[in-house]
GROMACS .gro file of C-alpha atoms in nm:
model
  489
    1MET     CA    1   3.806   6.628   5.707
    2SER     CA    2   3.984   6.822   5.943
    3ASP     CA    3   4.316   6.826   5.747
    4MET     CA    4   4.445   6.703   5.413
    5SER     CA    5   4.849   6.793   5.453
    6HIS     CA    6   4.908   6.406   5.502
    7TRP     CA    7   4.671   6.228   5.252
    8SER     CA    8   4.676   6.344   4.873
    9LEU     CA    9   4.279   6.365   4.842
   10LEU     CA   10   4.222   6.350   4.453
   11LEU     CA   11   3.898   6.358   4.207
   12PHE     CA   12   3.815   6.040   3.949
   13ASP     CA   13   3.609   5.940   3.700
   14CYS     CA   14   3.565   5.591   3.683
   15TYR     CA   15   3.817   5.591   3.410
   16GLY     CA   16   4.083   5.760   3.627
   17ARG     CA   17   4.075   6.104   3.429
   18ARG     CA   18   4.166   6.395   3.703
   19GLU     CA   19   3.803   6.658   3.787
   20ILE     CA   20   3.636   6.513   3.457
   21PRO     CA   21   3.279   6.499   3.539
   22HIS     CA   22   3.117   6.181   3.396
   23MET     CA   23   2.882   6.173   3.065
   24PRO     CA   24   2.717   5.880   2.958
   25ALA     CA   25   2.894   5.807   2.601
   26PHE     CA   26   2.586   5.831   2.386
   27THR     CA   27   2.551   6.209   2.496
   28ARG     CA   28   2.963   6.300   2.342
   29LYS     CA   29   2.820   6.140   2.002
   30ARG     CA   30   2.732   6.395   1.747
   31PRO     CA   31   2.388   6.373   1.587
   32ALA     CA   32   2.423   6.210   1.272
   33GLN     CA   33   2.618   5.914   1.508
   34LEU     CA   34   2.285   5.833   1.730
   35PRO     CA   35   2.084   5.536   1.659
   36LEU     CA   36   1.849   5.536   1.358
   37CYS     CA   37   1.581   5.518   1.635
   38PHE     CA   38   1.588   5.828   1.784
   39PHE     CA   39   1.468   6.019   1.501
   40ALA     CA   40   1.247   5.737   1.379
   41ALA     CA   41   0.923   5.806   1.611
   42ARG     CA   42   0.977   6.226   1.721
   43PRO     CA   43   0.676   6.136   2.062
   44VAL     CA   44   0.915   5.868   2.181
   45LEU     CA   45   1.265   6.022   2.188
   46ILE     CA   46   1.239   6.157   2.563
   47LEU     CA   47   1.112   5.752   2.668
   48LEU     CA   48   1.426   5.648   2.464
   49LEU     CA   49   1.663   5.860   2.609
   50GLY     CA   50   1.480   5.783   2.954
   51LEU     CA   51   1.621   5.432   2.864
   52ILE     CA   52   1.998   5.411   2.716
   53VAL     CA   53   2.065   5.643   3.038
   54ALA     CA   54   1.903   5.419   3.256
   55TYR     CA   55   2.091   5.130   3.108
   56ALA     CA   56   2.465   5.249   3.129
   57PRO     CA   57   2.710   5.079   3.170
   58MET     CA   58   2.779   5.287   3.418
   59SER     CA   59   2.969   5.158   3.746
   60PRO     CA   60   2.895   5.321   4.094
   61ALA     CA   61   3.175   5.580   4.062
   62SER     CA   62   3.062   5.702   3.719
   63ALA     CA   63   2.681   5.694   3.865
   64GLN     CA   64   2.813   5.993   4.058
   65GLY     CA   65   2.986   6.180   3.840
   66ARG     CA   66   3.370   6.182   4.021
   67ILE     CA   67   3.480   5.967   4.314
   68ALA     CA   68   3.707   6.106   4.557
   69VAL     CA   69   4.024   5.877   4.556
   70VAL     CA   70   4.235   5.886   4.899
   71ARG     CA   71   4.637   5.813   4.876
   72ASP     CA   72   4.811   5.688   5.164
   73ALA     CA   73   5.143   5.448   5.150
   74GLU     CA   74   5.074   5.249   5.470
   75ILE     CA   75   4.726   5.194   5.347
   76GLU     CA   76   4.765   5.101   4.967
   77GLY     CA   77   5.088   4.842   5.128
   78LEU     CA   78   4.847   4.670   5.329
   79LEU     CA   79   4.587   4.619   5.036
   80LEU     CA   80   4.822   4.485   4.868
   81ASP     CA   81   4.912   4.227   5.110
   82TYR     CA   82   4.594   4.144   5.156
   83ALA     CA   83   4.487   4.109   4.769
   84ARG     CA   84   4.822   3.920   4.611
   85PRO     CA   85   4.799   3.564   4.730
   86ILE     CA   86   4.402   3.622   4.634
   87PHE     CA   87   4.492   3.719   4.306
   88LYS     CA   88   4.745   3.485   4.246
   89ALA     CA   89   4.477   3.235   4.312
   90ALA     CA   90   4.227   3.400   4.051
   91GLY     CA   91   4.503   3.432   3.783
   92LEU     CA   92   4.523   3.797   3.828
   93SER     CA   93   4.845   3.887   3.894
   94GLN     CA   94   4.998   3.910   3.585
   95ARG     CA   95   4.680   4.213   3.477
   96GLY     CA   96   4.851   4.491   3.682
   97ILE     CA   97   4.510   4.484   3.916
   98GLU     CA   98   4.500   4.801   4.118
   99ILE     CA   99   4.363   4.871   4.396
  100ILE     CA  100   4.206   5.236   4.478
  101LEU     CA  101   4.078   5.363   4.797
  102VAL     CA  102   3.780   5.598   4.780
  103ASN     CA  103   3.669   5.878   5.043
  104ASN     CA  104   3.350   5.747   5.122
  105PRO     CA  105   3.181   5.620   5.480
  106SER     CA  106   2.991   5.350   5.343
  107PHE     CA  107   3.057   4.964   5.353
  108ASN     CA  108   3.089   4.916   4.981
  109ALA     CA  109   3.378   4.800   4.670
  110PHE     CA  110   3.291   4.738   4.327
  111VAL     CA  111   3.526   4.692   4.002
  112ASP     CA  112   3.553   4.891   3.720
  113GLY     CA  113   3.818   4.801   3.444
  114ARG     CA  114   4.133   4.631   3.594
  115ARG     CA  115   4.072   4.839   3.939
  116ILE     CA  116   3.901   4.767   4.282
  117PHE     CA  117   3.754   5.059   4.459
  118ILE     CA  118   3.745   4.968   4.833
  119ASN     CA  119   3.590   5.269   5.071
  120THR     CA  120   3.768   5.410   5.359
  121GLY     CA  121   3.388   5.295   5.526
  122ALA     CA  122   3.499   4.957   5.440
  123LEU     CA  123   3.821   4.940   5.649
  124ALA     CA  124   3.684   5.206   5.957
  125THR     CA  125   3.412   4.919   5.965
  126SER     CA  126   3.599   4.571   5.937
  127VAL     CA  127   3.722   4.447   6.243
  128THR     CA  128   3.956   4.212   6.120
  129PRO     CA  129   4.133   4.201   5.836
  130ASN     CA  130   3.960   3.869   5.679
  131GLU     CA  131   3.618   4.067   5.689
  132ILE     CA  132   3.859   4.335   5.382
  133ILE     CA  133   3.985   3.986   5.241
  134GLY     CA  134   3.684   3.840   5.166
  135VAL     CA  135   3.570   4.155   5.013
  136ILE     CA  136   3.905   4.123   4.777
  137ALA     CA  137   3.860   3.810   4.684
  138HIS     CA  138   3.422   3.860   4.636
  139GLU     CA  139   3.583   4.162   4.397
  140SER     CA  140   3.813   3.939   4.206
  141GLY     CA  141   3.582   3.663   4.149
  142HIS     CA  142   3.440   3.946   3.947
  143LEU     CA  143   3.783   4.054   3.755
  144ALA     CA  144   3.852   3.678   3.689
  145GLY     CA  145   3.489   3.583   3.600
  146GLY     CA  146   3.497   3.857   3.298
  147HIS     CA  147   3.178   4.001   3.456
  148GLN     CA  148   3.174   4.339   3.340
  149GLN     CA  149   3.239   4.184   2.989
  150ARG     CA  150   2.929   4.023   3.038
  151LEU     CA  151   2.726   4.283   3.169
  152ARG     CA  152   2.774   4.551   2.901
  153GLU     CA  153   2.660   4.240   2.716
  154GLN     CA  154   2.353   4.195   2.909
  155ILE     CA  155   2.291   4.557   2.939
  156ALA     CA  156   2.273   4.575   2.552
  157ARG     CA  157   2.012   4.294   2.524
  158ALA     CA  158   1.810   4.473   2.814
  159ARG     CA  159   1.835   4.786   2.613
  160THR     CA  160   1.765   4.625   2.309
  161LEU     CA  161   1.412   4.427   2.496
  162ALA     CA  162   1.284   4.779   2.645
  163VAL     CA  163   1.338   4.971   2.333
  164VAL     CA  164   1.130   4.714   2.089
  165GLY     CA  165   0.932   4.633   2.318
  166ALA     CA  166   0.846   5.000   2.375
  167LEU     CA  167   0.811   5.043   1.994
  168ALA     CA  168   0.656   4.777   1.916
  169GLY     CA  169   0.347   4.900   2.253
  170ILE     CA  170   0.384   5.266   2.060
  171GLY     CA  171   0.334   5.075   1.739
  172ALA     CA  172   0.033   4.922   1.857
  173ALA     CA  173  -0.136   5.192   2.034
  174ALA     CA  174  -0.095   5.434   1.751
  175ALA     CA  175  -0.255   5.085   1.509
  176GLY     CA  176  -0.544   5.107   1.772
  177SER     CA  177  -0.617   5.436   1.745
  178LEU     CA  178  -0.637   5.436   1.351
  179SER     CA  179  -0.904   5.176   1.335
  180GLY     CA  180  -1.143   5.365   1.668
  181THR     CA  181  -1.027   5.050   1.888
  182GLU     CA  182  -0.978   5.191   2.271
  183GLY     CA  183  -0.874   4.780   2.368
  184ALA     CA  184  -0.587   4.798   2.145
  185ALA     CA  185  -0.473   5.122   2.189
  186ALA     CA  186  -0.462   5.093   2.536
  187ALA     CA  187  -0.279   4.703   2.552
  188GLY     CA  188  -0.054   4.875   2.353
  189SER     CA  189   0.038   5.192   2.601
  190GLY     CA  190   0.077   4.883   2.889
  191LEU     CA  191   0.290   4.735   2.669
  192ALA     CA  192   0.530   5.044   2.618
  193GLN     CA  193   0.483   5.103   2.987
  194ALA     CA  194   0.622   4.737   3.044
  195ALA     CA  195   0.898   4.746   2.876
  196PRO     CA  196   1.125   4.884   3.078
  197SER     CA  197   1.036   4.682   3.354
  198VAL     CA  198   1.064   4.360   3.211
  199ALA     CA  199   1.395   4.527   3.090
  200GLN     CA  200   1.501   4.592   3.430
  201ARG     CA  201   1.435   4.283   3.614
  202ALA     CA  202   1.606   4.043   3.278
  203LEU     CA  203   1.942   4.271   3.378
  204LEU     CA  204   1.852   4.200   3.731
  205SER     CA  205   1.822   3.870   3.724
  206TYR     CA  206   2.141   3.804   3.583
  207ARG     CA  207   2.322   4.046   3.823
  208ARG     CA  208   2.201   3.789   4.112
  209SER     CA  209   2.338   3.523   3.976
  210GLU     CA  210   2.674   3.729   3.882
  211GLU     CA  211   2.699   3.785   4.234
  212ILE     CA  212   2.653   3.422   4.316
  213THR     CA  213   2.935   3.315   4.125
  214ALA     CA  214   3.140   3.573   4.269
  215ASP     CA  215   3.094   3.456   4.634
  216ARG     CA  216   3.166   3.106   4.523
  217ALA     CA  217   3.461   3.212   4.328
  218ALA     CA  218   3.611   3.391   4.676
  219VAL     CA  219   3.554   3.091   4.893
  220LYS     CA  220   3.755   2.904   4.621
  221TYR     CA  221   4.043   3.148   4.667
  222LEU     CA  222   4.013   3.173   5.042
  223ASN     CA  223   4.060   2.812   5.040
  224ALA     CA  224   4.381   2.800   4.806
  225THR     CA  225   4.533   3.108   5.013
  226GLY     CA  226   4.435   2.891   5.346
  227GLN     CA  227   4.236   3.175   5.478
  228SER     CA  228   3.912   3.176   5.621
  229ALA     CA  229   3.598   3.247   5.481
  230LYS     CA  230   3.470   3.404   5.817
  231GLY     CA  231   3.510   3.724   5.707
  232MET     CA  232   3.249   3.739   5.439
  233LEU     CA  233   3.018   3.538   5.595
  234LYS     CA  234   2.989   3.831   5.858
  235THR     CA  235   2.989   4.083   5.651
  236PHE     CA  236   2.677   3.982   5.465
  237GLN     CA  237   2.522   3.920   5.835
  238ARG     CA  238   2.587   4.258   5.893
  239PHE     CA  239   2.419   4.387   5.610
  240SER     CA  240   2.131   4.123   5.694
  241GLN     CA  241   2.107   4.307   5.987
  242SER     CA  242   2.140   4.647   5.912
  243ASN     CA  243   1.819   4.582   5.678
  244ALA     CA  244   1.591   4.375   5.935
  245LEU     CA  245   1.658   4.710   6.209
  246ALA     CA  246   1.542   4.953   5.933
  247GLY     CA  247   1.216   4.697   5.812
  248VAL     CA  248   1.342   4.679   5.491
  249ARG     CA  249   1.105   4.478   5.273
  250ALA     CA  250   1.257   4.407   4.932
  251ASN     CA  251   1.117   4.287   4.599
  252PRO     CA  252   1.369   3.988   4.538
  253TYR     CA  253   1.337   4.072   4.140
  254GLU     CA  254   1.429   4.449   4.186
  255GLN     CA  255   1.765   4.381   4.390
  256SER     CA  256   2.076   4.318   4.164
  257HIS     CA  257   2.217   4.155   4.442
  258PRO     CA  258   2.058   3.779   4.619
  259LEU     CA  259   1.863   3.881   4.964
  260PRO     CA  260   2.081   3.853   5.233
  261ARG     CA  261   1.939   3.533   5.421
  262ASP     CA  262   1.953   3.396   5.073
  263ARG     CA  263   2.321   3.473   5.042
  264ILE     CA  264   2.447   3.411   5.372
  265ALA     CA  265   2.291   3.060   5.359
  266LEU     CA  266   2.509   2.978   5.064
  267LEU     CA  267   2.789   3.131   5.224
  268ASP     CA  268   2.737   2.994   5.545
  269GLU     CA  269   2.727   2.632   5.374
  270LEU     CA  270   3.052   2.664   5.173
  271ALA     CA  271   3.247   2.846   5.418
  272LYS     CA  272   3.191   2.614   5.701
  273LYS     CA  273   3.310   2.339   5.462
  274SER     CA  274   3.644   2.451   5.471
  275ARG     CA  275   3.933   2.306   5.711
  276HIS     CA  276   4.007   2.704   5.736
  277TYR     CA  277   3.708   2.804   5.903
  278ASN     CA  278   3.795   2.916   6.244
  279LYS     CA  279   4.162   3.031   6.141
  280LYS     CA  280   4.233   3.378   6.266
  281ASP     CA  281   4.449   3.667   6.144
  282SER     CA  282   4.802   3.635   6.223
  283PRO     CA  283   4.850   3.924   6.515
  284ALA     CA  284   5.081   4.135   6.295
  285LEU     CA  285   4.846   4.134   6.062
  286GLN     CA  286   4.600   4.227   6.307
  287ARG     CA  287   4.777   4.496   6.461
  288ARG     CA  288   4.858   4.679   6.085
  289HIS     CA  289   4.488   4.676   6.038
  290ASP     CA  290   4.412   4.832   6.388
  291MET     CA  291   4.655   5.075   6.288
  292ILE     CA  292   4.468   5.145   5.956
  293ARG     CA  293   4.111   5.192   6.111
  294GLY     CA  294   4.259   5.434   6.369
  295LYS     CA  295   4.422   5.668   6.074
  296ILE     CA  296   4.092   5.650   5.924
  297ALA     CA  297   3.885   5.743   6.226
  298ALA     CA  298   4.135   6.037   6.275
  299TYR     CA  299   4.132   6.179   5.909
  300PHE     CA  300   3.744   6.157   5.925
  301GLY     CA  301   3.621   6.199   6.285
  302GLY     CA  302   3.945   6.315   6.506
  303ALA     CA  303   3.971   6.184   6.882
  304PRO     CA  304   3.599   6.138   6.903
  305ALA     CA  305   3.575   5.938   6.616
  306VAL     CA  306   3.888   5.715   6.725
  307GLY     CA  307   3.686   5.634   7.056
  308ARG     CA  308   3.424   5.486   6.923
  309VAL     CA  309   3.619   5.268   6.719
  310PHE     CA  310   3.802   5.125   6.975
  311ARG     CA  311   3.552   5.191   7.233
  312ASN     CA  312   3.599   4.866   7.380
  313ASN     CA  313   3.992   4.856   7.348
  314PRO     CA  314   4.107   5.231   7.433
  315ASN     CA  315   4.477   5.077   7.467
  316ASN     CA  316   4.485   4.883   7.114
  317VAL     CA  317   4.781   5.038   6.925
  318GLY     CA  318   4.525   5.134   6.661
  319ALA     CA  319   4.401   5.367   6.956
  320ARG     CA  320   4.723   5.491   7.088
  321TYR     CA  321   4.791   5.532   6.670
  322GLY     CA  322   4.426   5.730   6.589
  323MET     CA  323   4.499   5.940   6.911
  324ALA     CA  324   4.871   6.055   6.814
  325ILE     CA  325   4.731   6.172   6.454
  326SER     CA  326   4.461   6.337   6.614
  327SER     CA  327   4.653   6.582   6.818
  328TYR     CA  328   4.866   6.611   6.503
  329LEU     CA  329   4.528   6.709   6.322
  330ARG     CA  330   4.465   6.988   6.588
  331GLY     CA  331   4.823   7.172   6.582
  332ASP     CA  332   4.913   6.959   6.901
  333THR     CA  333   5.221   6.853   6.781
  334ARG     CA  334   5.426   6.823   7.090
  335ARG     CA  335   5.191   6.576   7.213
  336ALA     CA  336   5.174   6.384   6.891
  337MET     CA  337   5.586   6.328   6.868
  338SER     CA  338   5.533   6.222   7.214
  339GLU     CA  339   5.294   5.906   7.144
  340ILE     CA  340   5.442   5.852   6.838
  341ASP     CA  341   5.799   5.855   6.984
  342LYS     CA  342   5.654   5.577   7.211
  343LEU     CA  343   5.494   5.382   6.946
  344ILE     CA  344   5.818   5.374   6.758
  345ALA     CA  345   5.999   5.273   7.068
  346SER     CA  346   5.831   4.917   7.065
  347ASP     CA  347   5.807   4.915   6.657
  348ARG     CA  348   6.104   5.023   6.536
  349ASN     CA  349   6.091   4.888   6.208
  350ASN     CA  350   5.759   5.001   6.135
  351ALA     CA  351   5.794   5.260   5.865
  352TYR     CA  352   5.481   5.418   5.877
  353LEU     CA  353   5.580   5.563   6.206
  354TYR     CA  354   5.861   5.753   6.092
  355GLU     CA  355   5.621   5.894   5.847
  356MET     CA  356   5.405   5.999   6.083
  357LYS     CA  357   5.702   6.158   6.261
  358GLY     CA  358   5.805   6.327   6.003
  359GLU     CA  359   5.466   6.522   5.913
  360ILE     CA  360   5.453   6.586   6.263
  361HIS     CA  361   5.790   6.765   6.227
  362LEU     CA  362   5.734   6.933   5.897
  363LYS     CA  363   5.394   7.069   6.058
  364ALA     CA  364   5.620   7.193   6.336
  365ARG     CA  365   5.788   7.368   6.068
  366GLN     CA  366   6.071   7.177   6.127
  367PRO     CA  367   6.170   7.041   5.758
  368ALA     CA  368   6.506   6.949   5.826
  369LYS     CA  369   6.462   6.675   6.111
  370ALA     CA  370   6.097   6.618   5.840
  371ALA     CA  371   6.365   6.451   5.626
  372SER     CA  372   6.581   6.288   5.856
  373ALA     CA  373   6.242   6.103   5.962
  374LEU     CA  374   6.105   6.045   5.641
  375ALA     CA  375   6.467   5.894   5.507
  376LYS     CA  376   6.393   5.661   5.744
  377ALA     CA  377   6.071   5.553   5.688
  378VAL     CA  378   6.191   5.573   5.306
  379GLN     CA  379   6.477   5.293   5.403
  380LEU     CA  380   6.250   5.075   5.559
  381ASP     CA  381   5.963   5.075   5.301
  382LYS     CA  382   5.943   4.737   5.163
  383TYR     CA  383   5.700   4.854   4.891
  384LYS     CA  384   5.899   5.131   4.741
  385SER     CA  385   5.601   5.352   4.760
  386GLY     CA  386   5.626   5.669   4.550
  387ILE     CA  387   5.438   5.846   4.806
  388LEU     CA  388   5.709   5.816   5.046
  389ARG     CA  389   5.945   5.908   4.797
  390GLY     CA  390   5.717   6.232   4.735
  391ARG     CA  391   5.715   6.365   5.095
  392LEU     CA  392   6.106   6.308   5.181
  393GLY     CA  393   6.155   6.529   4.842
  394PHE     CA  394   5.927   6.736   4.975
  395ALA     CA  395   6.096   6.785   5.327
  396TYR     CA  396   6.388   6.831   5.143
  397LEU     CA  397   6.254   7.115   4.934
  398SER     CA  398   6.096   7.263   5.237
  399THR     CA  399   6.443   7.346   5.402
  400GLY     CA  400   6.489   7.592   5.141
  401ASP     CA  401   6.831   7.486   5.169
  402PRO     CA  402   7.016   7.525   4.806
  403ALA     CA  403   7.216   7.223   4.893
  404GLN     CA  404   6.921   7.051   4.952
  405MET     CA  405   6.792   7.116   4.590
  406ASN     CA  406   6.926   6.841   4.422
  407ASN     CA  407   6.798   6.545   4.680
  408ALA     CA  408   6.497   6.697   4.628
  409ILE     CA  409   6.495   6.712   4.279
  410ARG     CA  410   6.628   6.292   4.334
  411GLU     CA  411   6.363   6.193   4.529
  412LEU     CA  412   6.076   6.389   4.360
  413ARG     CA  413   6.197   6.204   4.034
  414ALA     CA  414   6.205   5.822   4.195
  415ALA     CA  415   5.839   5.915   4.320
  416LEU     CA  416   5.721   6.027   3.968
  417SER     CA  417   5.876   5.754   3.802
  418SER     CA  418   5.742   5.476   4.025
  419ASP     CA  419   5.379   5.676   4.061
  420PRO     CA  420   5.338   5.851   3.800
  421GLY     CA  421   4.950   6.025   3.921
  422ASN     CA  422   5.139   6.168   4.212
  423PHE     CA  423   5.026   6.470   4.102
  424ASN     CA  424   5.199   6.674   4.388
  425ALA     CA  425   5.516   6.542   4.301
  426TYR     CA  426   5.481   6.754   3.949
  427THR     CA  427   5.420   7.100   4.128
  428TYR     CA  428   5.713   7.015   4.424
  429LEU     CA  429   5.973   6.886   4.147
  430SER     CA  430   5.919   7.193   3.931
  431ARG     CA  431   5.990   7.446   4.249
  432ALA     CA  432   6.288   7.232   4.291
  433TYR     CA  433   6.456   7.279   3.923
  434ALA     CA  434   6.363   7.646   3.966
  435LYS     CA  435   6.502   7.677   4.345
  436ALA     CA  436   6.792   7.518   4.188
  437GLY     CA  437   6.848   7.743   3.916
  438ASP     CA  438   6.721   7.512   3.602
  439VAL     CA  439   6.429   7.698   3.510
  440ALA     CA  440   6.316   7.460   3.156
  441ASN     CA  441   6.345   7.161   3.367
  442ALA     CA  442   6.094   7.348   3.600
  443GLU     CA  443   5.841   7.448   3.313
  444LEU     CA  444   5.923   7.105   3.187
  445THR     CA  445   5.798   6.910   3.476
  446GLN     CA  446   5.512   7.134   3.568
  447ALA     CA  447   5.427   7.101   3.163
  448GLU     CA  448   5.381   6.725   3.237
  449GLY     CA  449   5.188   6.801   3.565
  450TYR     CA  450   4.955   7.023   3.372
  451PHE     CA  451   4.896   6.698   3.080
  452ARG     CA  452   4.888   6.431   3.347
  453ALA     CA  453   4.587   6.654   3.517
  454GLY     CA  454   4.431   6.628   3.174
  455ASN     CA  455   4.500   6.985   3.147
  456VAL     CA  456   4.648   7.040   2.808
  457ARG     CA  457   4.599   7.406   2.737
  458GLU     CA  458   4.868   7.473   3.005
  459ALA     CA  459   5.040   7.131   2.944
  460LYS     CA  460   5.078   7.326   2.562
  461ARG     CA  461   5.190   7.692   2.748
  462PHE     CA  462   5.412   7.546   2.965
  463ALA     CA  463   5.639   7.310   2.745
  464THR     CA  464   5.645   7.638   2.482
  465ARG     CA  465   5.842   7.794   2.702
  466ALA     CA  466   6.056   7.463   2.850
  467GLN     CA  467   6.152   7.457   2.465
  468ARG     CA  468   6.260   7.739   2.400
  469LYS     CA  469   6.511   7.745   2.707
  470MET     CA  470   6.660   7.379   2.526
  471LYS     CA  471   6.840   7.283   2.254
  472LYS     CA  472   6.679   7.104   2.019
  473GLY     CA  473   6.687   6.740   1.957
  474THR     CA  474   6.776   6.682   2.319
  475PRO     CA  475   6.576   6.417   2.540
  476SER     CA  476   6.411   6.685   2.730
  477TRP     CA  477   6.339   6.940   2.371
  478GLN     CA  478   6.184   6.570   2.267
  479ARG     CA  479   5.951   6.585   2.574
  480ALA     CA  480   5.804   6.866   2.522
  481ASN     CA  481   5.748   6.879   2.188
  482ASP     CA  482   5.578   6.594   2.233
  483ILE     CA  483   5.357   6.793   2.458
  484VAL     CA  484   5.318   7.092   2.200
  485LYS     CA  485   5.257   6.849   1.891
  486TYR     CA  486   5.020   6.662   2.109
  487LYS     CA  487   4.669   6.674   1.962
  488SER     CA  488   4.323   6.575   2.167
  489LYS     CA  489   4.079   6.329   2.033
   0.00000   0.00000   0.00000
């Protein structure tokens, strides 16, 4: 990646903790807490461990250990607009569902807890908003159907089937050996080897039915919101063509999703029954989608990537936006500013164009002008993004003007109020307090930042330092005391 000064890039495991590698749940238990079967037959210990790992309820995120999460106000706002009608139709609007943007170039999305994770590659590849809306509808089907909890139950059943089958096979093999019957021993050995395969097939069969259920639910939500399922269909057709070109010949029983041709046939039938099938996205929504595609291409591949994405329409607003960002990233602030000003002239109410203008000023070491542009972005932002408030606070801080520190503190506190996970804002707020001469709150803010990031040791150290400078019993003293007295579970 060329430059992440504008975007915030964080590492999370599937539960949202920062930079903490995932560890399968059973490995965190003490030996006394492990199931008795782990000690019943020492020769099969490695086999059983392998089975538990294979069927541990891990999402794609946790399977990889950590995932890189990108924060961007513009993209988050657009995804929110895509998702709100779908969440309402699915009965999820009151459940606090989050959409998380993942730094990954592949076309993928998945659910975990109350979160939908969408790869940057999915946004960059999708030509229309409807394609991503279809993805969100499908993942909402999983959430509304409670598929995660049911999957955990199926995993438990598969695990039991695999373990019992393996132990039965080993028991048969042992009995055959004692009796001197080679056939019984061989049969027992075969049973032990087949048990994981039987369990896997049972689990994957369930997963295939789950995916079809989510597809049906997605079409239902799209119909309820007056949107087409054509985008979903196009996405599956793309996957099918990719598999065909790659010469993929997969065993249908070993796939967690239905074979593309089966899934496409079903979706094609459902989608074309809808009176909304030929409905297109609004020009305004398409424009916003093109702009985020240009932004993602610029950040992850520069001008060449932007050119590839818009090779059939180089004058598209997304292409122009992407090229402006590419100029900014390579340090050509004059050209970047010229292009952004032209875009603003044709779209004066776009908060994110002013945000980018502010970022260009920051790179050009013009923090006062950056603050002016970012203040305009905050004013126009209908989502009240904590990310934008944080950037405005940083611009005020960057001026180095003591008279601007109160403005910096105000904006950074507002940023953290609406977005407590904005880790950079804690550091900037601490600096602003320090520049304003409030060392106690500077240290308390640093402590809270460390605590949010999972570094309890450093959090306690800074909280202790802050407490010594505060009057006992005050709200700030109590916040510091809560961190000092915190005991890890």
